C-alpha atoms as an extended CHARMM CRD file, in Angstrom:
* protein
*
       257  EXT
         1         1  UNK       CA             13.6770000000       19.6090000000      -30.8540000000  PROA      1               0.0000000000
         2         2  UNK       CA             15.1760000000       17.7930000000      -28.1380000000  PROA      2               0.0000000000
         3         3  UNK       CA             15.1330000000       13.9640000000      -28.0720000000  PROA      3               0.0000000000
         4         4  UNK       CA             13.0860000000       13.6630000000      -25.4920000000  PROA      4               0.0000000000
         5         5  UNK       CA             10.5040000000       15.9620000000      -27.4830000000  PROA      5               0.0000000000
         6         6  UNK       CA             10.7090000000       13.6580000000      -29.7460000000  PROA      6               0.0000000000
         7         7  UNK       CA              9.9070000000       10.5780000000      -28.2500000000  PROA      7               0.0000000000
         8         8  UNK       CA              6.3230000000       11.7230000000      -27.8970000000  PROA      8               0.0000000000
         9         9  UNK       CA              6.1710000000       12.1780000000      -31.7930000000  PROA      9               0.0000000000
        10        10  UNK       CA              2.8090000000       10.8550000000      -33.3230000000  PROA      10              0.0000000000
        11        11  UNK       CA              2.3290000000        8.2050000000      -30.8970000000  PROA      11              0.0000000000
        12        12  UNK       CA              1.5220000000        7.6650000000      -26.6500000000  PROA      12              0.0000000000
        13        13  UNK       CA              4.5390000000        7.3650000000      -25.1290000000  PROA      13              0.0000000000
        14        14  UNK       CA              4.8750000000        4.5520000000      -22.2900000000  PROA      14              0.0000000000
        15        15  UNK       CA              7.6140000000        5.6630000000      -19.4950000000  PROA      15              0.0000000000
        16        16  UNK       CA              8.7040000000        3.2170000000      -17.2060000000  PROA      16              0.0000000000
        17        17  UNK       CA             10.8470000000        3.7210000000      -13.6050000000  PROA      17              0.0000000000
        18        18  UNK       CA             13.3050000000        2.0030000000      -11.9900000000  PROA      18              0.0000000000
        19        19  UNK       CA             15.9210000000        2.2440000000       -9.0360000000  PROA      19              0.0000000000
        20        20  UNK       CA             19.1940000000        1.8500000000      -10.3180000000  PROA      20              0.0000000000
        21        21  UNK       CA             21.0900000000       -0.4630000000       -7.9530000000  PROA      21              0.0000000000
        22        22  UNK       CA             17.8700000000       -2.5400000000       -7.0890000000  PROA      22              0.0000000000
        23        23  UNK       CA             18.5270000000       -5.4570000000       -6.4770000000  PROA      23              0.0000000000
        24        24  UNK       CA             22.0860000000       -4.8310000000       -8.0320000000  PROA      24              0.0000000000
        25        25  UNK       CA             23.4340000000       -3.1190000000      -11.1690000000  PROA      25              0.0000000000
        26        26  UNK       CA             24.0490000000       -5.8650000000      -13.5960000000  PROA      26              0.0000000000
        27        27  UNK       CA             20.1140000000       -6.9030000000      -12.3680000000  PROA      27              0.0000000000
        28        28  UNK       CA             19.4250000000       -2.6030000000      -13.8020000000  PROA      28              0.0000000000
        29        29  UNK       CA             21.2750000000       -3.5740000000      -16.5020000000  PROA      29              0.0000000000
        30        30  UNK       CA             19.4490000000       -6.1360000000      -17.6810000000  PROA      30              0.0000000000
        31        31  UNK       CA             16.2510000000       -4.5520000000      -17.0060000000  PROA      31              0.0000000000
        32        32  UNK       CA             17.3150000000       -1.0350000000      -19.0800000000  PROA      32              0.0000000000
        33        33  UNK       CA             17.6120000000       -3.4630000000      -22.1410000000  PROA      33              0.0000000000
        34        34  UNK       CA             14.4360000000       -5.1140000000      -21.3840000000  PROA      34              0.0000000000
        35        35  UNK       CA             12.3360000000       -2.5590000000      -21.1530000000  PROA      35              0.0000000000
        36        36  UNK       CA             13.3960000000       -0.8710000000      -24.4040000000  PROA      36              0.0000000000
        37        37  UNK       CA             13.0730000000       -4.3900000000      -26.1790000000  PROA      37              0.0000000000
        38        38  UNK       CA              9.7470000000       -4.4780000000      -24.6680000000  PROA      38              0.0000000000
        39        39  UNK       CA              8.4300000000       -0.6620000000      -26.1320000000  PROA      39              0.0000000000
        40        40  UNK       CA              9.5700000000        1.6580000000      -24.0350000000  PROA      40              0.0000000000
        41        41  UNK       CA              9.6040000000        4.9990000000      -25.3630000000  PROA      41              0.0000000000
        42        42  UNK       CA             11.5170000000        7.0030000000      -22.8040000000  PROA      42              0.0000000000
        43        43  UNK       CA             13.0830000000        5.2370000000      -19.7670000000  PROA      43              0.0000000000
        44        44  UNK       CA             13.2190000000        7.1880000000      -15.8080000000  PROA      44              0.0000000000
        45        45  UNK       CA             16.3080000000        6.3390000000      -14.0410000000  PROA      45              0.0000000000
        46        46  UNK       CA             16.0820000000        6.5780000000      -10.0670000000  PROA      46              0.0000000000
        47        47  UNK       CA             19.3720000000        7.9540000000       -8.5810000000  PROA      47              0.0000000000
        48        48  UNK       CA             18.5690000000        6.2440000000       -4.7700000000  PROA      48              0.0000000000
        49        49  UNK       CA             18.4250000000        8.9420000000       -2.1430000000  PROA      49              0.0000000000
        50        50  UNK       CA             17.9930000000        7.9440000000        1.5960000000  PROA      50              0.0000000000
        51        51  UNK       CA             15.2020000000       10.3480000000        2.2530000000  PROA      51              0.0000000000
        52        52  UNK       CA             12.7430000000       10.2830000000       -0.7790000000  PROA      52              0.0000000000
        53        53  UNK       CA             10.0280000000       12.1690000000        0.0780000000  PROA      53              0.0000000000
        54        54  UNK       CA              7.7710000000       12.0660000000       -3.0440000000  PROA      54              0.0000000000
        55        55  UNK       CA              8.1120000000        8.2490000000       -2.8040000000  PROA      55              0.0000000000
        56        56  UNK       CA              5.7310000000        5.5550000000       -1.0090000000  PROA      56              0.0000000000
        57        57  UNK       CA              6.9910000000        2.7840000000        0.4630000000  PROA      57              0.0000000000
        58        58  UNK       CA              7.5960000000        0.1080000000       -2.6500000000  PROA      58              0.0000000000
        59        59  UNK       CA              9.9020000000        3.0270000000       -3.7810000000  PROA      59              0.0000000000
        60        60  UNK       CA             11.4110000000        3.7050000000       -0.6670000000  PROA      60              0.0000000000
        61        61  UNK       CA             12.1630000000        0.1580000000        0.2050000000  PROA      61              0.0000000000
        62        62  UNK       CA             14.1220000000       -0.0830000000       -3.2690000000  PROA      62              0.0000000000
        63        63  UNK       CA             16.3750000000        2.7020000000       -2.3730000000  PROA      63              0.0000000000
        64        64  UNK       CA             17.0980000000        1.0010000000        1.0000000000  PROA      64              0.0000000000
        65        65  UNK       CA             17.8980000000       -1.9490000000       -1.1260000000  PROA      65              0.0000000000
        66        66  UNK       CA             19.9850000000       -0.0430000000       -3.3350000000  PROA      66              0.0000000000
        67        67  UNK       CA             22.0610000000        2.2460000000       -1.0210000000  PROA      67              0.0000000000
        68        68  UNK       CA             22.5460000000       -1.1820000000        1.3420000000  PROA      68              0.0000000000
        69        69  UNK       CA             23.8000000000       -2.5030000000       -1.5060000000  PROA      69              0.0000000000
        70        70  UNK       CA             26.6860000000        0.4960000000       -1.9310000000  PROA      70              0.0000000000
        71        71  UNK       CA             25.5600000000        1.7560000000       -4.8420000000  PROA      71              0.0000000000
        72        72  UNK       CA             27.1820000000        5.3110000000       -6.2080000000  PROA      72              0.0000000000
        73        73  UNK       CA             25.9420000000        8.2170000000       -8.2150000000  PROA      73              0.0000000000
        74        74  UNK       CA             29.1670000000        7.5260000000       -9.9160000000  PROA      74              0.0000000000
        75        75  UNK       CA             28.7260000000        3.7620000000       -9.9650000000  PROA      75              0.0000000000
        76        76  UNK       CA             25.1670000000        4.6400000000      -11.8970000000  PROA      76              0.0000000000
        77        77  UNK       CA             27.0660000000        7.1900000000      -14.3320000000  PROA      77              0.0000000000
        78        78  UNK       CA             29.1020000000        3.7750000000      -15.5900000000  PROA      78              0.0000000000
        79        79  UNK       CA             26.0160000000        1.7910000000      -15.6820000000  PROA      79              0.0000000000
        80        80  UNK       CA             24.3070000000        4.4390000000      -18.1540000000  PROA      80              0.0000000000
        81        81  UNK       CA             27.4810000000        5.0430000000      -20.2030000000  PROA      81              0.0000000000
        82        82  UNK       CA             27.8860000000        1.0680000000      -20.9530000000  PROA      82              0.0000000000
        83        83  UNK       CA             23.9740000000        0.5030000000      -22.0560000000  PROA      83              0.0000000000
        84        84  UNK       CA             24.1000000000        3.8030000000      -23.6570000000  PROA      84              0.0000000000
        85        85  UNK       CA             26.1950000000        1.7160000000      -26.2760000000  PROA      85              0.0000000000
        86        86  UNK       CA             23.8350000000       -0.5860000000      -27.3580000000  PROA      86              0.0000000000
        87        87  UNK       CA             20.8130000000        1.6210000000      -26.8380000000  PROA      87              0.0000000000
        88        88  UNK       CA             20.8500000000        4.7370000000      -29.0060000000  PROA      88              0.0000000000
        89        89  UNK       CA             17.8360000000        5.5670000000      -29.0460000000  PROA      89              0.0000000000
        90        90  UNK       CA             15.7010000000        6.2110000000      -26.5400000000  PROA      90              0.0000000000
        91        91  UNK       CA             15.8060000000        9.1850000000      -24.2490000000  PROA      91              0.0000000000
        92        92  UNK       CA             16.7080000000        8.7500000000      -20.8360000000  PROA      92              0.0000000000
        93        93  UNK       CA             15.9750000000       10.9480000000      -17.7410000000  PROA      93              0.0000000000
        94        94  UNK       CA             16.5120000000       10.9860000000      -14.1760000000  PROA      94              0.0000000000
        95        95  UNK       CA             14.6450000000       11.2960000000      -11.1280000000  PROA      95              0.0000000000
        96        96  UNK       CA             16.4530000000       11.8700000000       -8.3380000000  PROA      96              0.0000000000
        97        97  UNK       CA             16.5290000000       14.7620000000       -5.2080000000  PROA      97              0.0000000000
        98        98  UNK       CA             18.4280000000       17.7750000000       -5.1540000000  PROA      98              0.0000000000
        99        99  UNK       CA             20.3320000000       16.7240000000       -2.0780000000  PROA      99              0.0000000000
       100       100  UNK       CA             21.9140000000       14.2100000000       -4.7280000000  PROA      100             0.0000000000
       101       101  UNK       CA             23.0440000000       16.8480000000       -6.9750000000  PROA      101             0.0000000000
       102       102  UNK       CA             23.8350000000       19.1830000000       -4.9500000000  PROA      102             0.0000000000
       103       103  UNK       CA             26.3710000000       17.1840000000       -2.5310000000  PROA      103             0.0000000000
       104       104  UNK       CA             27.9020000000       15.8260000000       -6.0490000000  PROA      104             0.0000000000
       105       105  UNK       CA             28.4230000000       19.7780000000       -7.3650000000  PROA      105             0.0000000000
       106       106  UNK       CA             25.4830000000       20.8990000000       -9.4910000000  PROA      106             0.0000000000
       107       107  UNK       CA             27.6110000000       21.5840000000      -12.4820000000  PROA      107             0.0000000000
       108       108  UNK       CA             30.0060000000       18.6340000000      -12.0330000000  PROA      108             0.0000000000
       109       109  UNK       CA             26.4340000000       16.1750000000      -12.2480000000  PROA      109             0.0000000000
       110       110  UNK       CA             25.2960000000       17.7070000000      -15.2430000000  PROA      110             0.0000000000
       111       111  UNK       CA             28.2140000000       17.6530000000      -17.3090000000  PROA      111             0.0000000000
       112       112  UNK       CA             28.5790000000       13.8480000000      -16.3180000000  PROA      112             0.0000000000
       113       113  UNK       CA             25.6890000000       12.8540000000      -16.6360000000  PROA      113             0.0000000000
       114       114  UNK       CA             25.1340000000       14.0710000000      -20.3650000000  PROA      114             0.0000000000
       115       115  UNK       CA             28.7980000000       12.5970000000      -20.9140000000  PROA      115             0.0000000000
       116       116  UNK       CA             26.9050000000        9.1070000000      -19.6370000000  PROA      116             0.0000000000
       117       117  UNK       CA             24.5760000000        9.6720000000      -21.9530000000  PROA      117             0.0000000000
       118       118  UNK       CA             21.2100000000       11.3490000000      -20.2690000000  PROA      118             0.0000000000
       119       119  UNK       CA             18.6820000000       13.5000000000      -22.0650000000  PROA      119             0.0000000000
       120       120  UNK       CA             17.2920000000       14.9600000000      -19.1540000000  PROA      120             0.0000000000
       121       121  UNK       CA             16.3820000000       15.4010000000      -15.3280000000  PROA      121             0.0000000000
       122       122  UNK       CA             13.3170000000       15.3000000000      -12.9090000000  PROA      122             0.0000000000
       123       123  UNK       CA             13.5160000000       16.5730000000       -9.0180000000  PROA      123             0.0000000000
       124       124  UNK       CA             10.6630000000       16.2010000000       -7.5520000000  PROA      124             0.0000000000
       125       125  UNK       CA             11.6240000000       17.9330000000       -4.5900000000  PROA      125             0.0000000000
       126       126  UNK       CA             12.7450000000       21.5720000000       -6.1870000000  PROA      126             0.0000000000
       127       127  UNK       CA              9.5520000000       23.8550000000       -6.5400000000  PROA      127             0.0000000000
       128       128  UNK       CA              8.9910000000       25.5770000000       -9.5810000000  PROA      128             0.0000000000
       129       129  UNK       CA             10.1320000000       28.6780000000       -8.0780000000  PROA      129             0.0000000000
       130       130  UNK       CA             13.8390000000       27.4770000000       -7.2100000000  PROA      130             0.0000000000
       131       131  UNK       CA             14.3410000000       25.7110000000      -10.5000000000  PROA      131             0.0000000000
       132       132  UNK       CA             16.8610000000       28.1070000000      -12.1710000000  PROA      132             0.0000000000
       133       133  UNK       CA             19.5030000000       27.1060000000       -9.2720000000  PROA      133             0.0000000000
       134       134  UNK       CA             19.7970000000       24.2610000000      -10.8850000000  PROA      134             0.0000000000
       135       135  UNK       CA             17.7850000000       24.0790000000      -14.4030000000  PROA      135             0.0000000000
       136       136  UNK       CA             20.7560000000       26.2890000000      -15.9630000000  PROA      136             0.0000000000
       137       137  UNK       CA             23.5280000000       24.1080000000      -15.1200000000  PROA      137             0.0000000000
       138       138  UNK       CA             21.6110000000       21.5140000000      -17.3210000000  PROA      138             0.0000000000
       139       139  UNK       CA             20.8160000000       23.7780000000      -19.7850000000  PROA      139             0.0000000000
       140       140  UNK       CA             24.4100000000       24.4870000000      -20.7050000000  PROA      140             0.0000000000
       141       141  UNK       CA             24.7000000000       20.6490000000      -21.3540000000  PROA      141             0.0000000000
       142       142  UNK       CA             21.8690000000       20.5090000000      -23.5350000000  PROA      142             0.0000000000
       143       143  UNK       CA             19.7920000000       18.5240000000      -21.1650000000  PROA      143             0.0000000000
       144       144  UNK       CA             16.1960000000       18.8360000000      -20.2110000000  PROA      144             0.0000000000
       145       145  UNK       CA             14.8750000000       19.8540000000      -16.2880000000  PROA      145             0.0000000000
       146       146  UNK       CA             11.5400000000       18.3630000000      -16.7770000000  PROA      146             0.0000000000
       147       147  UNK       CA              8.7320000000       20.3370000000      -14.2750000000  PROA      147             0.0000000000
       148       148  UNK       CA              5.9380000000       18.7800000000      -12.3060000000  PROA      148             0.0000000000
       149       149  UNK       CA              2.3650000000       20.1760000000      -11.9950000000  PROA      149             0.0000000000
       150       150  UNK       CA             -0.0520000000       18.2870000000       -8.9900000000  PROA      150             0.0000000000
       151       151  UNK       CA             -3.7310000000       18.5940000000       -8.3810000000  PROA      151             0.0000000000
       152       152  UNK       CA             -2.6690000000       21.3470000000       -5.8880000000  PROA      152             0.0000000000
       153       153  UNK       CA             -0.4280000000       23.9160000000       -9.1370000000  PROA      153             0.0000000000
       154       154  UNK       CA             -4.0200000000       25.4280000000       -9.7650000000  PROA      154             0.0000000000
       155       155  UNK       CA             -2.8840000000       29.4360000000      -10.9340000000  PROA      155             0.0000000000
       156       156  UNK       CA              0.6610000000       27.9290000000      -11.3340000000  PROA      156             0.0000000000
       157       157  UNK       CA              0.2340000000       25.3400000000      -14.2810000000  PROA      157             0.0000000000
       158       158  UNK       CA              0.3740000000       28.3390000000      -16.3650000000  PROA      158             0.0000000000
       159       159  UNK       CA              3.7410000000       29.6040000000      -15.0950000000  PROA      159             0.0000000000
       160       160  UNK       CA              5.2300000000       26.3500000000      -14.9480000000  PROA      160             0.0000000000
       161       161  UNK       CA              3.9590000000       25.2240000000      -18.5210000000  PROA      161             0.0000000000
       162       162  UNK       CA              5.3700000000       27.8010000000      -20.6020000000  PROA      162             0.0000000000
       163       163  UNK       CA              8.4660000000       27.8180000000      -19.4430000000  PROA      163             0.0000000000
       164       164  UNK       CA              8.7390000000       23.4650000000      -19.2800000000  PROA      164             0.0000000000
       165       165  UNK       CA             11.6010000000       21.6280000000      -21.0120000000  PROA      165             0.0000000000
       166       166  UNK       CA             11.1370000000       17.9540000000      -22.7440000000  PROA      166             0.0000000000
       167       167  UNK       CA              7.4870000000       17.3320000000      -20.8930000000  PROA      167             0.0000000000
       168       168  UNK       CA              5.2160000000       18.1700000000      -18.2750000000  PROA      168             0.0000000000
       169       169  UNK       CA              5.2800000000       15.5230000000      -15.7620000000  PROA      169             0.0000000000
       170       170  UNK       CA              1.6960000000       15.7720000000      -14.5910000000  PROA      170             0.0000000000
       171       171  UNK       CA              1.1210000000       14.2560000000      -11.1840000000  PROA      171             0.0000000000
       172       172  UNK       CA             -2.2220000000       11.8700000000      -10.9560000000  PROA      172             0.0000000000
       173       173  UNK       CA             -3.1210000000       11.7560000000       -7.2930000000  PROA      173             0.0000000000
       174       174  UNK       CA             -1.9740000000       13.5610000000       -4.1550000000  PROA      174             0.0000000000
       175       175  UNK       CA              0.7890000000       12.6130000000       -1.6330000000  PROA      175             0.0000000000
       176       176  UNK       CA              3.2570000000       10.0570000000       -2.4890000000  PROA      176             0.0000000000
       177       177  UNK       CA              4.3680000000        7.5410000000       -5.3100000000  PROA      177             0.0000000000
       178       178  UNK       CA              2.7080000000        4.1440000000       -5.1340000000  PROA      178             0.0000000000
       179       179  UNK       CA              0.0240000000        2.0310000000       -7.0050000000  PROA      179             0.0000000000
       180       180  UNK       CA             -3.5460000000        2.8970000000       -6.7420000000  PROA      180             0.0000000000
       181       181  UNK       CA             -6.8550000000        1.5600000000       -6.9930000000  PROA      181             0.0000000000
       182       182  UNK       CA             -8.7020000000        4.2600000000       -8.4050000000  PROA      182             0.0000000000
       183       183  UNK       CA             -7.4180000000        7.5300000000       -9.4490000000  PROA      183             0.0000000000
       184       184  UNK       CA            -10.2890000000       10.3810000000       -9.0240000000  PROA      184             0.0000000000
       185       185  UNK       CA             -7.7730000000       13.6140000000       -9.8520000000  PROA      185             0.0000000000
       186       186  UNK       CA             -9.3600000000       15.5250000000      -12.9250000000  PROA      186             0.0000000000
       187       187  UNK       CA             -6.0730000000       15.0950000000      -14.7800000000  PROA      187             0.0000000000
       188       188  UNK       CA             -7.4710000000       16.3220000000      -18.3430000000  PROA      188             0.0000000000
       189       189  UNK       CA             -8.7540000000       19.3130000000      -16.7920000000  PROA      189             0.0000000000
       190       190  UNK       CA             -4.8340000000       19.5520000000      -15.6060000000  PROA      190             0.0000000000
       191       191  UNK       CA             -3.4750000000       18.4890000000      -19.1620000000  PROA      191             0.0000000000
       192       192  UNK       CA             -5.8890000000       21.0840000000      -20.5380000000  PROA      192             0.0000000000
       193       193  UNK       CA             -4.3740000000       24.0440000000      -18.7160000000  PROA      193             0.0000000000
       194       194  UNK       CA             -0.7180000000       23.1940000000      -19.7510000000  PROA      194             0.0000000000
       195       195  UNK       CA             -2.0640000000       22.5110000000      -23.0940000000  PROA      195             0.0000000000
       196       196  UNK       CA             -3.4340000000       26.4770000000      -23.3910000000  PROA      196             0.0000000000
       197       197  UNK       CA             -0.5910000000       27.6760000000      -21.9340000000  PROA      197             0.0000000000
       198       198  UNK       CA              1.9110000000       25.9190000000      -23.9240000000  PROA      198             0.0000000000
       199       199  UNK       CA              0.6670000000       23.8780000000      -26.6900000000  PROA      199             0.0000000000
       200       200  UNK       CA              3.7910000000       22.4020000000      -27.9740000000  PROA      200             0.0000000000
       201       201  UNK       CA              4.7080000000       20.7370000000      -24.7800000000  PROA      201             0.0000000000
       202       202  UNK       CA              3.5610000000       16.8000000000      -24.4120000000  PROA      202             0.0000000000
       203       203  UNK       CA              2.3060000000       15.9760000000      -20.7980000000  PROA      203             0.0000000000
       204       204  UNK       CA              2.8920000000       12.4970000000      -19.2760000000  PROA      204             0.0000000000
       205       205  UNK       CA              1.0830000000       11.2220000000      -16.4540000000  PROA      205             0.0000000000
       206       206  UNK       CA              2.7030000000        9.2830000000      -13.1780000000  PROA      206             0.0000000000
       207       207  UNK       CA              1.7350000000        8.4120000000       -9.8070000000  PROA      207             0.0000000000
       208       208  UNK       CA             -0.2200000000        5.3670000000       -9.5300000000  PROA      208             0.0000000000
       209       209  UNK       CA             -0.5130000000        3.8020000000      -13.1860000000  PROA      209             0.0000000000
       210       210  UNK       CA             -0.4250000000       -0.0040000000      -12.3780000000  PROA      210             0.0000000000
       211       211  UNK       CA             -3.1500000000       -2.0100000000      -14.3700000000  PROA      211             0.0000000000
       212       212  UNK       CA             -3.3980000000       -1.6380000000      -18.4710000000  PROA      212             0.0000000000
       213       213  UNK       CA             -6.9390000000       -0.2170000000      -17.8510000000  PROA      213             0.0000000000
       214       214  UNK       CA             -5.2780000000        2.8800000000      -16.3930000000  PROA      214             0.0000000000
       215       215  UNK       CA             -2.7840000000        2.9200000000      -19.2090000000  PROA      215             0.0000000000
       216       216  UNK       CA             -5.6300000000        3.4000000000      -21.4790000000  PROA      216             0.0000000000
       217       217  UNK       CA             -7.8210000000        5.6300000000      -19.5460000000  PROA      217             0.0000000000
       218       218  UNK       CA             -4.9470000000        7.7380000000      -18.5030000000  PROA      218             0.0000000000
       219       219  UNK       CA             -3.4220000000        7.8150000000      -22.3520000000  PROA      219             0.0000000000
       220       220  UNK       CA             -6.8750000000        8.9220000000      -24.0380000000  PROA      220             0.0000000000
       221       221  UNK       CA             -5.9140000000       12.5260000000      -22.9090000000  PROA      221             0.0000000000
       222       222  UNK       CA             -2.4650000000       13.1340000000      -22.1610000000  PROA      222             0.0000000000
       223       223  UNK       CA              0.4210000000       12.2160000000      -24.3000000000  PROA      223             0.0000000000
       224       224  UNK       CA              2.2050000000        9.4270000000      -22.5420000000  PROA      224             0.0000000000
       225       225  UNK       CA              1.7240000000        7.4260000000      -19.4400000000  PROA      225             0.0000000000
       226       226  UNK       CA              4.6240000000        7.1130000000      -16.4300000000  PROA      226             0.0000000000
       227       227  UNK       CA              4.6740000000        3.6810000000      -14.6560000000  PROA      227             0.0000000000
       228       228  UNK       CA              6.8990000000        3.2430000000      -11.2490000000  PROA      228             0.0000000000
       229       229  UNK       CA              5.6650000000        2.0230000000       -7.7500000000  PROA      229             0.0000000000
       230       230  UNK       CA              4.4340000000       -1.5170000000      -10.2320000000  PROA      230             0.0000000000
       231       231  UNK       CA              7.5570000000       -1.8570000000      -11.4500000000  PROA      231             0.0000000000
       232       232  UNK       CA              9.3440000000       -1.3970000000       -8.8970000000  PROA      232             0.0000000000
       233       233  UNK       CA              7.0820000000       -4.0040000000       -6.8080000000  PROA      233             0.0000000000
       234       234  UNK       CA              7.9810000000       -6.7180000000       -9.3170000000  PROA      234             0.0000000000
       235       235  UNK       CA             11.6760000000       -6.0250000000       -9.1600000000  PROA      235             0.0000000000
       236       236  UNK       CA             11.5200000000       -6.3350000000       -5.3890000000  PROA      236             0.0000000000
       237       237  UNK       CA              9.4220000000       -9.6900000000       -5.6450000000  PROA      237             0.0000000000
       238       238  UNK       CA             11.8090000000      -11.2230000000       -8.1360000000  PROA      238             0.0000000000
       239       239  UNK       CA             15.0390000000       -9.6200000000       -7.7250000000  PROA      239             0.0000000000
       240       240  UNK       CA             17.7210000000      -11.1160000000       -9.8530000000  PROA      240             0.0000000000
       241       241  UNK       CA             15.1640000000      -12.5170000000      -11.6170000000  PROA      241             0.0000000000
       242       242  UNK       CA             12.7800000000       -9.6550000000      -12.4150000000  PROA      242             0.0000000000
       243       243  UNK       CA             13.8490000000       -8.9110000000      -15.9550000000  PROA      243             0.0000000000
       244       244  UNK       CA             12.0430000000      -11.2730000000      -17.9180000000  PROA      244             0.0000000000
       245       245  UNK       CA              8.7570000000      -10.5960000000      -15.1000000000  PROA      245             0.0000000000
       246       246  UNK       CA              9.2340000000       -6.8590000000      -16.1710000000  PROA      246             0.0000000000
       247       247  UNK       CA              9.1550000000       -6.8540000000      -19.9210000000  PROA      247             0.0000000000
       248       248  UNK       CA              6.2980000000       -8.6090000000      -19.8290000000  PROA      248             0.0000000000
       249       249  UNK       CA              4.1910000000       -6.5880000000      -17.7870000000  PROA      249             0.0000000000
       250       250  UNK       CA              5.6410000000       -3.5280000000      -20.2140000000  PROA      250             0.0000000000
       251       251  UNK       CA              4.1750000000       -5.0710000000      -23.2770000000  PROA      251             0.0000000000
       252       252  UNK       CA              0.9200000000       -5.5720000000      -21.6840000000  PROA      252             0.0000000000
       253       253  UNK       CA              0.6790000000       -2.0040000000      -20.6590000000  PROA      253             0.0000000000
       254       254  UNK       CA              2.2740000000       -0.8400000000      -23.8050000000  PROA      254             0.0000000000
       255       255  UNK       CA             -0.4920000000       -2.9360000000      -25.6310000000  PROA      255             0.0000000000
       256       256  UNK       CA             -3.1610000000       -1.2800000000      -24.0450000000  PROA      256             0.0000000000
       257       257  UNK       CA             -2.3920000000        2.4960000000      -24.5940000000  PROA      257             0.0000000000
């Protein structure tokens, strides 16, 4: 079982998101730690990408910060490499776009990253269909390509369920990232039709999660909650700052599932 797998053992897994780089990386640092002081189960890295389309604008303005700021793929490999010695632990995964990869060299990116330390990889921008030019690469390193489903998979949760690795990142709401209000999507009829198609594999929902009420509501069916555009929202309010504002707010949500 992989680790990720395994982080989703016998308990609701809370999955927070950040953009490396945002505000800086000692400031990603600091937050990595907190977060997995504060109960987080498995922890989403954002690689920043200039032209994030699966991302609203919280997400999108952290990437400007991030990028303005210089930050490398390579400068991000360090950063995981150095926590990844005080935090054993606790799978970590990230979300990037394939543009990132692929200008680095597919192969080259996996076999660094797992040397960094990463469990596994999410791009939200590669269909289901075009997976396997990249899903093999990280394969070979023994790291996850985690698939997303959307309101919008209908006949193709089925496909894409049996064949997931690590979890099924089940999208809440339609269009881009960003905190919501209300969230309307019929996700357990989603997390149902992974579930019959490939019962072993634990779904975690993203896209919107911001108040502990969701947490809840959204952890009473699936197995684990994803939390970003919130996050994200308090890093860019507090910047150097935002650590302490962070782990807080994790608890609380952690609390509630």
């Amino acid at each position: 079982m992989s680790k990720i797998r395994k982080a989703f053992e016998n308990k609701k897994a809370f999955i927070p998101f950040v953009t490396c780089g945002d505000p800086d990386i000692d400031t990603t640092k600091k937050i990595i730690k907190e977060l997995a002081a504060a109960g987080a189960d498995l922890i989403e890295f954002g690689i920043p990408f200039s032209d994030p389309t699966a991302e609203g604008p919280v997400i999108q303005a952290a990437n400007i910060r991030a990028l303005s700021n210089g930050v490398t793929t390579d400068d991000i490999f360090a950063m995981v490499k150095e926590i990844r010695q005080e935090i054993t632990d606790i799978p970590f995964v990230f979300m990037t776009y394939a543009n990132v990869v692929y200008s680095y060299g597919i192969e080259r990116f996996a076999q660094n990253a797992k040397e960094a330390g990463m469990d596994g990889i999410i791009l939200p921008d590669v269909p289901f269909e075009e997976k396997e030019e990249f899903a093999p690469f990280f394969r070979a390193v023994d790291m996850d390509f985690i698939s997303l489903i959307a309101p919008t998979s209908d006949s193709r949760v089925e496909m894409i369920a049996k064949a997931a690795e690590g979890f099924v990142y089940c999208v809440s709401s339609l269009g881009v990232t960003g905190v919501r209000s209300n969230i309307t999507t019929d996700v357990g009829g989603m997390i149902q039709l992974v579930r019959k198609a490939n019962p072993d594999i634990p779904c975690a929902v993203g896209f919107g999660i911001s108040t502990p009420e969701q947490a809840a509501k959204m952890a009473k069916d699936s197995d684990g909650v994803i939390v970003g555009s919130a996050i994200v929202k308090q890093i860019g309010q507090h910047g150097v700052d935002a650590a302490d504002v962070v782990a807080e707010y994790v608890r609380s949500m952690k609390a509630a599932m």
